[in-house]
């Protein structure tokens, strides 16, 4: 390719719309342009990168034995009703109507479609294991599309779905995808690591996310350098001890706390109740019913855990008015030892308490009366807990539950997600098969997603410097940029440039020749901004000595004989290995 024919509209200024480095560079290097929030056009260079990432994805999926299919982007809402997700995923579903006013769902993912295929086509255990994948546009009505391709309204996802006759088979299919994902992200040249994950609206019981470490990521990952434990904070647990039990003594008693509505205020004189001896009482509305959540005063509730433990489809903090109607007090004076036991007994509310409070006594909590608290509350004696569960958010420095070493937390971008689904979808959509013993069973499923366009941007977020993108060779739009310092036709410089260009092209190497009649500094700046991994510069001075300059992006410049240039470039590419 010649630069003058390649359509690479680089920008000197950073567009105001971009907040994070990778988004700025996608725009500045001329890879994408915004149409509207969360909607982007891929320009020619962007498409080249996209295709390279997709090729790696396809090669590894094929190698793992998955079969490529292509499913419709428009899906009938009936299958979403059948799976139950027409409601549970309602907030992300884009819906359109056709000329007869019939509604269609624009695919945010495709469990329902592929399970419908399996229901019709997979009838015997002999047809399994089988794994279908596709690479296609997905549509999600995100609350906050942002950061360019990171969280878009439409994006390219590789989604795969495995069907097995047994649980063990499903586990083996899961493991294959897990390994394939590791290889895919390694080959993309991006640092990545798998973490244990919550299963969210997709459901199922076992899952990992693949994370790319980055300060701009939207996920917090808890990890242990001692034993390798790593989990999304939405799922992470630690070995932090439970609340120490003390001698409970007599019944709880009410005491006056005028104007005290925070844990912190109660921890100060004259009350001096440490946060770890307080119970924090929160009221949520889960699927339109009030629930109470109890965590220790020094702990934070994790809402994802709350959703997972309660199985709620939608949950939100109750408003002060809703709370007053229920408990007769305002936030800051709430507790579960008074009024609540009767509400629990009559089935009007459920109380979810964090495991860390189990067995705790001599605790202080609100009295459900503004300006009053209760002390000497013994949680098991005085509070009717519906369910004990893990609800708290892990903090850095807590001991690892597995090895005791201090846990750390870092930000990361989720680029892939693997789930063991079990029979959730196959049961709902009747994907059953004839088992070896003659019985009919629902197939055991797994599903596996990679955000292809998000991965492309995550690579940039990690691989860049002050001058621009530093593409790994495997996904660079062009591997080599040949930069003749002057472009006079038929000059010696141009002849050598053309000859190296022809030889590299003949070797199947992706090469672009910067044939623009511009100053060398201008051309180098552009090449660094776009981030071509290898640059071959040809100038009159060094050519007089029979030499050309080769430079690895971000590395040292070396001089080689012009006749050896092609071999040297091939050597650098081979050394990169992916
Ligand atoms: P997130 O938690 O970031 O919203 P998700 O858990 O909803 O993602 P999945 O349903 O697991 O995402 O989708 C599989 C992959 O698709 C994700 O790992 C991510 O890489 C990508 N992805 C999801 N939503 C978007 C989006 N709005 N824009 C770009 N990529 C996305
Ligand atoms: Mg996910």
Coordinates of C-alpha atoms and ligand atoms in Angstrom, one line a residue:
X1 CA 0.0 0.0 0.0
X2 CA 1.1 3.5 -0.7
X3 CA 0.4 6.2 1.9
X4 CA -1.1 8.5 -0.6
X5 CA -3.7 5.9 -1.5
X6 CA -4.3 4.6 2.0
X7 CA -6.7 7.2 3.4
X8 CA -5.1 7.8 6.8
X9 CA -6.6 11.1 8.2
X10 CA -4.2 11.6 11.2
X11 CA -5.0 14.5 13.5
X12 CA -2.5 16.8 15.3
X13 CA -5.0 18.0 17.9
X14 CA -6.7 15.7 20.3
X15 CA -10.5 15.7 19.7
X16 CA -12.4 17.0 22.7
X17 CA -14.8 14.0 22.7
X18 CA -12.0 11.6 23.9
X19 CA -11.2 11.2 27.5
X20 CA -8.8 8.3 27.6
X21 CA -5.6 7.7 25.8
X22 CA -6.7 4.8 23.6
X23 CA -9.8 6.7 22.4
X24 CA -7.7 9.7 21.6
X25 CA -5.2 7.6 19.6
X26 CA -7.9 5.8 17.7
X27 CA -9.2 9.1 16.5
X28 CA -5.8 10.8 16.0
X29 CA -4.3 7.8 14.1
X30 CA -7.3 7.9 11.8
X31 CA -8.7 4.5 12.7
X32 CA -12.2 5.4 13.6
X33 CA -14.6 8.4 13.4
X34 CA -17.7 9.0 15.6
X35 CA -21.1 9.0 14.0
X36 CA -23.0 9.5 17.3
X37 CA -22.5 8.5 20.9
X38 CA -21.4 4.9 21.0
X39 CA -21.5 4.5 17.2
X40 CA -18.3 4.6 15.1
X41 CA -17.2 4.2 11.6
X42 CA -14.1 2.1 11.1
X43 CA -11.8 3.8 8.6
X44 CA -9.5 1.7 6.4
X45 CA -6.6 1.4 9.0
X46 CA -9.1 0.5 11.7
X47 CA -10.6 -2.2 9.6
X48 CA -7.2 -3.7 9.0
X49 CA -6.6 -4.0 12.8
X50 CA -10.0 -5.3 13.3
X51 CA -9.5 -8.0 10.7
X52 CA -6.2 -9.0 12.3
X53 CA -7.7 -9.4 15.7
X54 CA -10.6 -11.3 14.2
X55 CA -8.2 -13.6 12.4
X56 CA -6.5 -14.5 15.6
X57 CA -9.8 -15.1 17.2
X58 CA -11.0 -17.4 14.4
X59 CA -7.7 -19.3 14.2
X60 CA -7.9 -20.1 17.9
X61 CA -11.6 -21.0 17.9
X62 CA -11.1 -23.3 14.9
X63 CA -8.0 -24.8 16.6
X64 CA -10.2 -25.5 19.7
X65 CA -12.7 -27.3 17.5
X66 CA -15.4 -24.7 17.5
X67 CA -17.5 -24.3 14.3
X68 CA -18.2 -20.9 12.8
X69 CA -21.9 -20.0 12.1
X70 CA -23.6 -16.7 11.6
X71 CA -26.9 -15.8 13.3
X72 CA -29.4 -13.1 12.5
X73 CA -29.0 -9.7 14.2
X74 CA -32.9 -9.4 14.4
X75 CA -34.4 -11.9 16.9
X76 CA -38.0 -12.7 17.6
X77 CA -39.0 -11.4 21.1
X78 CA -40.8 -14.7 21.8
X79 CA -37.5 -16.6 22.4
X80 CA -36.5 -13.9 24.9
X81 CA -39.8 -14.3 26.6
X82 CA -39.2 -18.0 26.7
X83 CA -35.8 -17.7 28.3
X84 CA -37.1 -15.1 30.8
X85 CA -34.7 -12.5 29.6
X86 CA -37.2 -10.3 27.9
X87 CA -37.7 -8.8 31.3
X88 CA -34.3 -9.4 33.0
X89 CA -32.2 -7.9 30.2
X90 CA -34.9 -5.4 29.2
X91 CA -32.7 -2.4 29.9
X92 CA -30.1 -3.2 27.3
X93 CA -32.4 -4.5 24.6
X94 CA -32.8 -2.4 21.4
X95 CA -36.2 -3.1 19.9
X96 CA -37.4 -2.3 16.4
X97 CA -40.8 -2.7 14.6
X98 CA -41.3 -3.9 11.1
X99 CA -44.0 -2.6 8.7
X100 CA -46.6 -4.8 10.3
X101 CA -45.7 -3.3 13.7
X102 CA -44.3 -6.6 14.9
X103 CA -41.4 -6.1 17.3
X104 CA -37.9 -7.5 16.9
X105 CA -35.0 -7.6 19.3
X106 CA -31.6 -6.5 18.0
X107 CA -29.1 -9.1 19.2
X108 CA -27.1 -8.2 22.3
X109 CA -25.9 -11.8 22.5
X110 CA -27.3 -15.0 21.1
X111 CA -28.0 -17.7 23.7
X112 CA -31.7 -17.8 22.8
X113 CA -31.0 -18.2 19.0
X114 CA -28.4 -20.9 19.3
X115 CA -30.4 -22.8 21.8
X116 CA -33.3 -22.7 19.4
X117 CA -31.0 -24.2 16.7
X118 CA -29.8 -26.9 19.1
X119 CA -33.4 -27.7 20.1
X120 CA -34.2 -28.5 16.5
X121 CA -30.9 -30.0 15.3
X122 CA -29.2 -31.8 18.3
X123 CA -31.2 -34.9 19.1
X124 CA -28.6 -37.4 20.3
X125 CA -25.7 -37.5 22.6
X126 CA -23.7 -38.6 19.6
X127 CA -23.9 -35.1 18.1
X128 CA -22.1 -33.7 21.1
X129 CA -19.8 -32.1 22.2
X130 CA -20.3 -29.3 19.8
X131 CA -19.4 -25.6 20.0
X132 CA -20.7 -23.0 17.6
X133 CA -19.2 -19.5 17.3
X134 CA -19.8 -16.3 15.3
X135 CA -18.2 -13.0 14.9
X136 CA -20.9 -10.3 14.5
X137 CA -22.3 -7.0 15.5
X138 CA -24.0 -6.8 18.8
X139 CA -26.4 -4.1 20.0
X140 CA -26.8 -2.9 23.6
X141 CA -28.7 0.1 24.9
X142 CA -25.9 1.0 27.4
X143 CA -26.8 3.5 30.1
X144 CA -23.5 5.3 29.5
X145 CA -21.8 4.6 26.3
X146 CA -18.3 6.0 26.6
X147 CA -14.6 5.7 25.9
X148 CA -15.0 5.1 22.2
X149 CA -15.1 1.4 21.4
X150 CA -14.8 0.4 25.0
X151 CA -18.5 0.7 25.8
X152 CA -20.4 1.3 22.6
X153 CA -24.0 0.9 21.5
X154 CA -23.0 -1.5 18.8
X155 CA -19.8 -3.5 18.9
X156 CA -18.3 -6.6 17.4
X157 CA -18.3 -9.6 19.6
X158 CA -17.2 -13.1 19.1
X159 CA -19.7 -15.3 20.9
X160 CA -19.5 -19.1 21.2
X161 CA -21.9 -21.6 22.7
X162 CA -21.0 -25.2 23.7
X163 CA -23.4 -28.1 24.0
X164 CA -22.5 -31.2 26.0
X165 CA -24.3 -34.4 27.1
X166 CA -22.8 -34.4 30.6
X167 CA -21.5 -32.0 33.2
X168 CA -17.9 -33.4 32.8
X169 CA -18.2 -32.8 29.1
X170 CA -19.3 -29.2 29.7
X171 CA -16.4 -28.7 32.0
X172 CA -14.0 -29.9 29.3
X173 CA -15.6 -27.6 26.8
X174 CA -15.2 -24.7 29.2
X175 CA -11.6 -25.5 29.8
X176 CA -10.9 -25.6 26.0
X177 CA -12.4 -22.1 25.6
X178 CA -10.5 -20.8 28.7
X179 CA -7.3 -22.0 27.1
X180 CA -8.2 -20.6 23.7
X181 CA -8.9 -17.2 25.3
X182 CA -5.6 -17.2 27.0
X183 CA -3.9 -17.9 23.6
X184 CA -6.0 -15.3 21.8
X185 CA -5.1 -12.4 24.2
X186 CA -1.4 -13.5 24.3
X187 CA -1.3 -13.5 20.5
X188 CA -2.8 -10.1 20.4
X189 CA 0.3 -8.9 22.3
X190 CA -1.6 -7.6 25.3
X191 CA -1.0 -8.4 29.0
X192 CA -4.0 -10.2 30.3
X193 CA -5.1 -12.5 33.1
X194 CA -8.2 -14.5 34.0
X195 CA -10.2 -13.7 37.1
X196 CA -13.2 -15.4 38.8
X197 CA -16.4 -13.5 37.9
X198 CA -20.0 -13.0 38.8
X199 CA -22.4 -14.5 36.3
X200 CA -24.9 -11.5 36.1
X201 CA -27.9 -11.6 33.8
X202 CA -26.5 -14.4 31.7
X203 CA -26.9 -16.8 34.6
X204 CA -25.1 -20.0 35.2
X205 CA -22.8 -21.1 38.0
X206 CA -19.2 -20.8 37.0
X207 CA -17.4 -18.1 35.2
X208 CA -14.1 -16.3 34.5
X209 CA -13.4 -12.9 32.9
X210 CA -10.3 -12.1 31.0
X211 CA -8.8 -8.8 32.1
X212 CA -6.3 -6.4 30.6
X213 CA -4.7 -4.3 33.4
X214 CA -5.3 -0.6 32.8
X215 CA -6.0 2.4 35.1
X216 CA -8.9 3.4 32.9
X217 CA -10.6 0.0 33.1
X218 CA -14.1 -0.2 34.6
X219 CA -13.4 -3.2 36.7
X220 CA -11.7 -3.6 40.1
X221 CA -9.8 -6.9 40.3
X222 CA -8.7 -8.4 43.6
X223 CA -5.6 -10.5 43.4
X224 CA -3.0 -12.3 45.5
X225 CA 0.6 -12.4 44.6
X226 CA 1.1 -15.3 47.0
X227 CA -1.1 -18.0 45.4
X228 CA -2.4 -16.4 42.2
X229 CA -6.0 -16.0 43.4
X230 CA -7.7 -13.3 41.3
X231 CA -11.4 -12.3 41.2
X232 CA -13.5 -9.4 40.1
X233 CA -14.4 -7.3 43.1
X234 CA -18.0 -8.2 42.4
X235 CA -17.2 -11.8 43.3
X236 CA -14.0 -11.6 45.5
X237 CA -13.9 -12.8 49.0
X238 CA -11.1 -12.6 51.6
X239 CA -10.0 -14.4 54.7
X240 CA -10.9 -11.5 56.9
X241 CA -12.0 -12.7 60.4
X242 CA -15.6 -12.5 61.5
X243 CA -16.7 -10.0 64.2
X244 CA -15.4 -11.0 67.6
X245 CA -18.1 -12.2 69.9
X246 CA -18.1 -10.7 73.3
X247 CA -20.1 -11.5 76.5
X248 CA -23.6 -10.4 75.4
X249 CA -24.9 -9.6 78.9
X250 CA -28.5 -8.4 79.2
X251 CA -31.1 -7.2 76.7
X252 CA -30.4 -4.4 74.3
X253 CA -31.2 -0.9 75.4
X254 CA -32.2 2.3 73.7
X255 CA -30.0 5.5 74.1
X256 CA -30.4 9.0 72.8
X257 CA -28.3 10.1 69.9
X258 CA -29.7 13.4 68.8
X259 CA -28.7 14.4 65.2
X260 CA -26.5 11.4 64.8
X261 CA -27.1 9.9 61.3
X262 CA -23.7 8.5 60.3
X263 CA -21.5 5.6 61.3
X264 CA -18.7 8.1 61.7
X265 CA -20.7 10.4 64.0
X266 CA -21.6 7.5 66.3
X267 CA -17.9 6.5 66.4
X268 CA -16.9 9.9 67.9
X269 CA -17.3 11.1 71.5
X270 CA -19.5 11.1 73.5
X271 CA -20.7 7.9 71.9
X272 CA -17.4 6.4 70.8
X273 CA -18.8 3.2 69.2
X274 CA -16.1 2.0 66.8
X275 CA -17.4 1.3 63.3
X276 CA -16.7 -2.3 63.6
X277 CA -19.1 -2.6 66.5
X278 CA -22.0 -1.0 64.5
X279 CA -24.5 -2.6 62.2
X280 CA -25.2 -0.7 59.0
X281 CA -28.8 -1.2 58.0
X282 CA -29.7 -0.5 54.3
X283 CA -33.2 -0.7 52.7
X284 CA -33.5 -1.7 49.1
X285 CA -36.4 -2.3 46.8
X286 CA -35.8 -5.6 45.1
X287 CA -38.3 -6.5 42.4
X288 CA -40.7 -4.0 44.0
X289 CA -40.4 -5.5 47.5
X290 CA -38.5 -3.9 50.4
X291 CA -35.5 -5.9 51.7
X292 CA -33.1 -5.0 54.6
X293 CA -29.4 -5.5 54.2
X294 CA -27.1 -5.6 57.2
X295 CA -23.3 -5.1 56.9
X296 CA -20.8 -4.1 59.5
X297 CA -20.3 -0.4 60.1
X298 CA -16.8 -0.4 58.6
X299 CA -17.9 -2.5 55.5
X300 CA -19.4 -1.5 52.2
X301 CA -22.2 -3.3 50.5
X302 CA -21.4 -4.7 47.0
X303 CA -24.5 -4.3 44.9
X304 CA -23.5 -7.1 42.4
X305 CA -23.3 -9.5 45.3
X306 CA -26.7 -8.3 46.5
X307 CA -28.2 -9.0 43.1
X308 CA -26.6 -12.5 43.0
X309 CA -27.6 -13.5 46.5
X310 CA -31.2 -12.3 46.3
X311 CA -31.7 -13.3 42.7
X312 CA -33.4 -10.0 42.1
X313 CA -33.9 -8.8 38.6
X314 CA -33.9 -5.1 39.6
X315 CA -32.8 -3.6 42.9
X316 CA -32.3 0.0 44.0
X317 CA -31.9 1.8 47.3
X318 CA -35.3 2.7 48.8
X319 CA -36.1 6.4 48.9
X320 CA -36.3 8.2 52.4
X321 CA -40.1 8.3 52.0
X322 CA -40.3 4.6 51.3
X323 CA -38.1 3.9 54.3
X324 CA -40.2 6.1 56.5
X325 CA -43.3 4.4 55.5
X326 CA -41.8 1.0 56.3
X327 CA -39.8 1.6 59.5
X328 CA -41.1 5.0 60.8
X329 CA -37.6 6.5 60.7
X330 CA -35.1 8.1 58.4
X331 CA -31.8 6.8 57.0
X332 CA -29.2 7.1 59.8
X333 CA -31.5 5.8 62.5
X334 CA -32.4 2.4 61.0
X335 CA -32.0 -1.0 62.5
X336 CA -33.4 -4.5 62.3
X337 CA -33.9 -5.3 66.0
X338 CA -37.1 -3.4 66.5
X339 CA -40.2 -3.5 64.2
X340 CA -38.4 -5.6 61.7
X341 CA -38.8 -9.0 63.4
X342 CA -42.6 -8.6 63.1
X343 CA -42.3 -7.6 59.4
X344 CA -40.1 -10.7 58.8
X345 CA -42.5 -12.9 60.6
X346 CA -45.4 -11.7 58.5
X347 CA -43.4 -12.2 55.3
X348 CA -43.4 -8.5 54.4
X349 CA -39.6 -8.1 54.4
X350 CA -36.5 -10.3 54.1
X351 CA -33.3 -9.5 56.0
X352 CA -30.0 -10.3 54.3
X353 CA -27.0 -10.1 56.6
X354 CA -23.4 -10.3 55.7
X355 CA -21.5 -13.3 57.0
X356 CA -19.1 -11.2 58.8
X357 CA -21.8 -10.3 61.3
X358 CA -22.8 -13.8 62.1
X359 CA -22.5 -14.5 65.9
X360 CA -21.7 -10.8 66.7
X361 CA -23.0 -9.3 69.9
X362 CA -22.7 -6.1 71.9
X363 CA -23.4 -4.3 68.6
X364 CA -24.9 -0.9 68.1
X365 CA -27.6 -0.1 65.5
X366 CA -30.4 2.3 64.8
X367 CA -33.6 2.1 66.9
X368 CA -36.0 3.0 64.0
X369 CA -36.7 6.2 65.8
X370 CA -35.0 9.4 64.8
X371 CA -32.4 10.4 67.4
X372 CA -32.1 7.0 69.0
X373 CA -29.9 4.0 68.7
X374 CA -29.8 0.6 70.4
X375 CA -26.7 -0.9 72.1
X376 CA -25.9 -4.4 73.3
X377 CA -27.7 -5.9 70.3
X378 CA -26.9 -9.6 69.8
X379 CA -27.5 -10.2 66.2
X380 CA -28.6 -13.9 66.4
X381 CA -30.8 -13.2 69.5
X382 CA -32.4 -9.9 68.5
X383 CA -32.6 -9.9 64.7
X384 CA -34.4 -12.3 62.5
X385 CA -32.0 -12.8 59.6
X386 CA -33.6 -14.4 56.6
X387 CA -30.3 -15.3 54.9
X388 CA -26.7 -15.1 55.8
X389 CA -24.5 -14.4 52.8
X390 CA -21.4 -12.7 51.5
X391 CA -22.4 -9.1 50.7
X392 CA -19.3 -7.0 51.6
X393 CA -16.7 -5.5 49.3
X394 CA -13.2 -6.7 49.8
X395 CA -10.6 -4.0 50.4
X396 CA -6.9 -4.0 49.6
X397 CA -4.7 -5.3 52.4
X398 CA -7.1 -8.0 53.6
X399 CA -5.7 -11.5 53.9
X400 CA -6.1 -13.9 51.0
X401 CA -8.6 -16.6 52.0
X402 CA -6.4 -19.2 50.3
X403 CA -2.9 -18.3 51.5
X404 CA -3.1 -15.4 53.9
X405 CA -1.0 -13.0 52.0
X406 CA -2.2 -9.4 51.7
X407 CA -4.6 -8.9 48.8
X408 CA -4.1 -6.2 46.2
X409 CA -6.6 -4.4 43.9
X410 CA -6.1 -3.0 40.5
X411 CA -8.2 -1.6 37.7
X412 CA -8.7 -3.6 34.5
X413 CA -10.6 -3.8 31.2
X414 CA -12.8 -6.9 30.7
X415 CA -12.1 -8.2 27.2
X416 CA -13.6 -11.7 27.4
X417 CA -15.9 -13.7 29.5
X418 CA -16.5 -17.5 29.8
X419 CA -19.5 -19.0 31.5
X420 CA -20.6 -22.5 32.4
X421 CA -24.3 -22.1 31.9
X422 CA -25.6 -25.6 32.9
X423 CA -29.1 -26.3 31.6
X424 CA -30.7 -22.9 32.2
X425 CA -31.3 -22.2 28.6
X426 CA -31.7 -25.7 27.3
X427 CA -34.5 -26.4 29.8
X428 CA -36.3 -23.2 29.0
X429 CA -36.0 -23.6 25.2
X430 CA -36.4 -27.3 25.1
X431 CA -33.0 -28.2 23.8
X432 CA -33.1 -31.8 24.9
X433 CA -31.4 -34.9 23.5
X434 CA -31.6 -38.7 23.7
X435 CA -29.0 -39.8 26.2
X436 CA -27.0 -43.0 26.1
X437 CA -29.3 -44.6 28.7
X438 CA -32.3 -43.8 26.5
X439 CA -33.6 -40.9 28.6
X440 CA -34.3 -37.4 27.3
X441 CA -32.1 -34.7 28.9
X442 CA -31.5 -31.0 28.4
X443 CA -28.0 -30.4 27.0
X444 CA -25.4 -28.8 29.3
X445 CA -24.3 -25.5 27.9
X446 CA -21.4 -23.0 28.1
X447 CA -21.1 -19.5 26.5
X448 CA -18.1 -17.5 25.7
X449 CA -17.7 -13.9 24.6
X450 CA -14.9 -11.7 23.4
X451 CA -15.4 -8.0 22.8
X452 CA -13.4 -7.8 19.5
X453 CA -13.6 -4.1 19.2
X454 CA -13.0 -3.5 22.9
X455 CA -10.0 -5.8 22.7
X456 CA -8.7 -3.7 19.8
X457 CA -8.9 -0.5 22.0
X458 CA -7.6 -2.3 25.1
X459 CA -4.4 -3.2 23.1
X460 CA -3.9 0.6 22.4
X461 CA -4.7 1.5 26.0
X462 CA -1.8 -0.7 27.0
X463 CA 0.6 -0.3 24.1
X464 CA 1.3 3.4 23.6
X465 CA 3.8 6.0 24.4
X466 CA 4.0 9.8 24.2
X467 CA 4.3 9.7 20.4
X468 CA 1.4 7.4 19.7
X469 CA 0.4 3.8 19.4
X470 CA 3.0 1.0 19.7
X471 CA 1.3 -1.9 17.9
X472 CA 2.2 -5.5 18.6
X473 CA 3.2 -6.9 15.2
X474 CA 0.3 -9.4 15.3
X475 CA -2.4 -6.7 15.1
X476 CA -0.6 -3.7 13.5
X477 CA -2.5 -2.2 10.5
X478 CA 0.8 -2.5 8.5
X479 CA 3.8 -4.3 9.9
X480 CA 6.4 -2.2 8.1
X481 CA 6.4 1.5 7.1
X482 CA 9.0 2.4 4.4
X483 CA 9.9 6.1 4.7
X484 CA 11.9 7.5 1.8
X485 CA 13.2 10.9 3.1
X486 CA 12.7 12.4 -0.4
X487 CA 10.4 11.2 -3.0
X488 CA 11.7 12.6 -6.3
X489 CA 10.8 10.0 -8.9
X490 CA 13.6 7.8 -10.2
X491 CA 16.0 9.0 -7.5
X492 CA 18.3 6.5 -5.9
X493 CA 16.4 6.8 -2.7
X494 CA 13.1 6.1 -4.3
X495 CA 14.5 3.1 -6.3
X496 CA 15.8 1.5 -3.1
X497 CA 12.5 2.2 -1.4
X498 CA 10.5 0.7 -4.2
X499 CA 12.7 -2.4 -4.3
X500 CA 12.5 -3.1 -0.6
X501 CA 8.7 -2.5 -0.9
X502 CA 8.4 -5.0 -3.7
X503 CA 10.6 -7.6 -1.9
X504 CA 8.7 -7.3 1.5
X505 CA 5.4 -7.5 -0.3
X506 CA 6.5 -10.6 -2.2
X507 CA 7.3 -12.2 1.2
X508 CA 3.7 -11.6 2.2
X509 CA 4.6 -8.9 4.7
X510 CA 2.1 -6.0 5.3
X511 CA 4.0 -3.0 4.2
X512 CA 3.1 0.7 3.5
X513 CA 5.3 3.0 1.6
X514 CA 5.1 6.6 2.7
X515 CA 5.3 8.2 -0.7
X516 CA 4.1 11.6 0.5
X517 CA 6.1 14.6 -0.6
X518 CA 6.6 15.9 3.0
X519 CA 9.4 16.7 5.4
X520 CA 11.0 13.6 7.0
X521 CA 10.1 14.8 10.5
X522 CA 6.4 15.1 9.5
X523 CA 6.4 11.6 8.1
X524 CA 8.2 10.1 11.1
X525 CA 5.7 11.8 13.4
X526 CA 2.8 10.3 11.5
X527 CA 4.4 6.8 11.4
X528 CA 5.0 6.9 15.2
X529 CA 1.4 8.2 15.8
X530 CA -0.1 5.3 13.8
X531 CA 2.4 3.0 15.5
X532 CA 3.8 0.8 12.7
X533 CA 6.0 -1.7 14.4
X534 CA 9.0 -1.5 12.0
X535 CA 10.2 1.6 10.1
X536 CA 12.7 1.5 7.3
X537 CA 14.0 4.9 6.5
X538 CA 16.0 5.6 3.4
X539 CA 17.9 8.9 3.0
X540 CA 20.5 10.1 0.6
X541 CA 23.3 10.4 3.2
X542 CA 23.2 6.8 4.5
X543 CA 22.4 5.4 1.1
X544 CA 25.7 7.0 -0.1
X545 CA 27.3 4.4 2.3
X546 CA 24.9 1.7 0.9
X547 CA 22.9 1.8 4.2
X548 CA 19.3 2.2 5.3
X549 CA 17.9 2.8 8.8
X550 CA 15.7 0.3 10.5
X551 CA 13.9 1.1 13.7
X552 CA 11.6 -1.0 15.9
X553 CA 8.8 1.3 17.2
X554 CA 9.9 2.5 20.6
X555 CA 13.3 0.8 20.1
X556 CA 16.8 1.7 18.9
X557 CA 17.6 2.7 15.3
X558 CA 20.1 0.4 13.5
X559 CA 21.9 0.8 10.2
X560 CA 22.0 -2.1 7.8
X561 CA 23.2 -2.5 4.2
X562 CA 20.3 -1.8 1.9
X563 CA 20.6 -5.3 0.4
X564 CA 20.2 -6.8 3.9
X565 CA 17.2 -4.7 4.8
X566 CA 14.5 -7.3 3.8
X567 CA 16.3 -10.1 5.7
X568 CA 16.6 -7.9 8.8
X569 CA 13.0 -7.0 8.7
X570 CA 12.0 -10.6 8.4
X571 CA 14.2 -11.5 11.3
X572 CA 12.5 -8.8 13.5
X573 CA 9.1 -10.1 12.6
X574 CA 10.1 -13.7 13.3
X575 CA 11.5 -12.7 16.7
X576 CA 8.2 -11.2 17.7
X577 CA 6.7 -14.7 17.3
X578 CA 3.0 -14.1 17.4
Ligands
LIG1 P1 -19.6 -5.2 30.8 O1 -19.6 -5.8 32.2 O2 -18.4 -4.5 30.4 O3 -20.9 -4.4 30.5 P2 -20.8 -7.6 30.0 O4 -20.4 -8.5 31.1 O5 -22.1 -7.1 29.8 O6 -19.7 -6.4 29.9 P3 -20.7 -9.9 28.2 O7 -22.1 -10.0 28.0 O8 -19.9 -10.8 29.0 O9 -20.3 -8.3 28.6 O10 -20.1 -9.7 26.7 C1 -18.8 -10.3 26.3 C2 -17.8 -9.3 25.9 O11 -18.3 -8.3 25.0 C3 -17.3 -8.5 27.1 O12 -16.3 -9.2 27.8 C4 -16.7 -7.3 26.5 O13 -15.4 -7.5 26.0 C5 -17.7 -7.1 25.3 N1 -18.6 -6.0 25.5 C6 -19.7 -6.0 26.3 N2 -20.4 -4.9 26.2 C7 -19.8 -4.1 25.4 C8 -20.0 -2.7 24.9 N3 -21.0 -2.0 25.2 N4 -19.1 -2.2 24.0 C9 -18.0 -3.0 23.6 N5 -17.8 -4.2 24.0 C10 -18.6 -4.8 24.9
LIG2 MG1 -19.2 -9.9 31.4

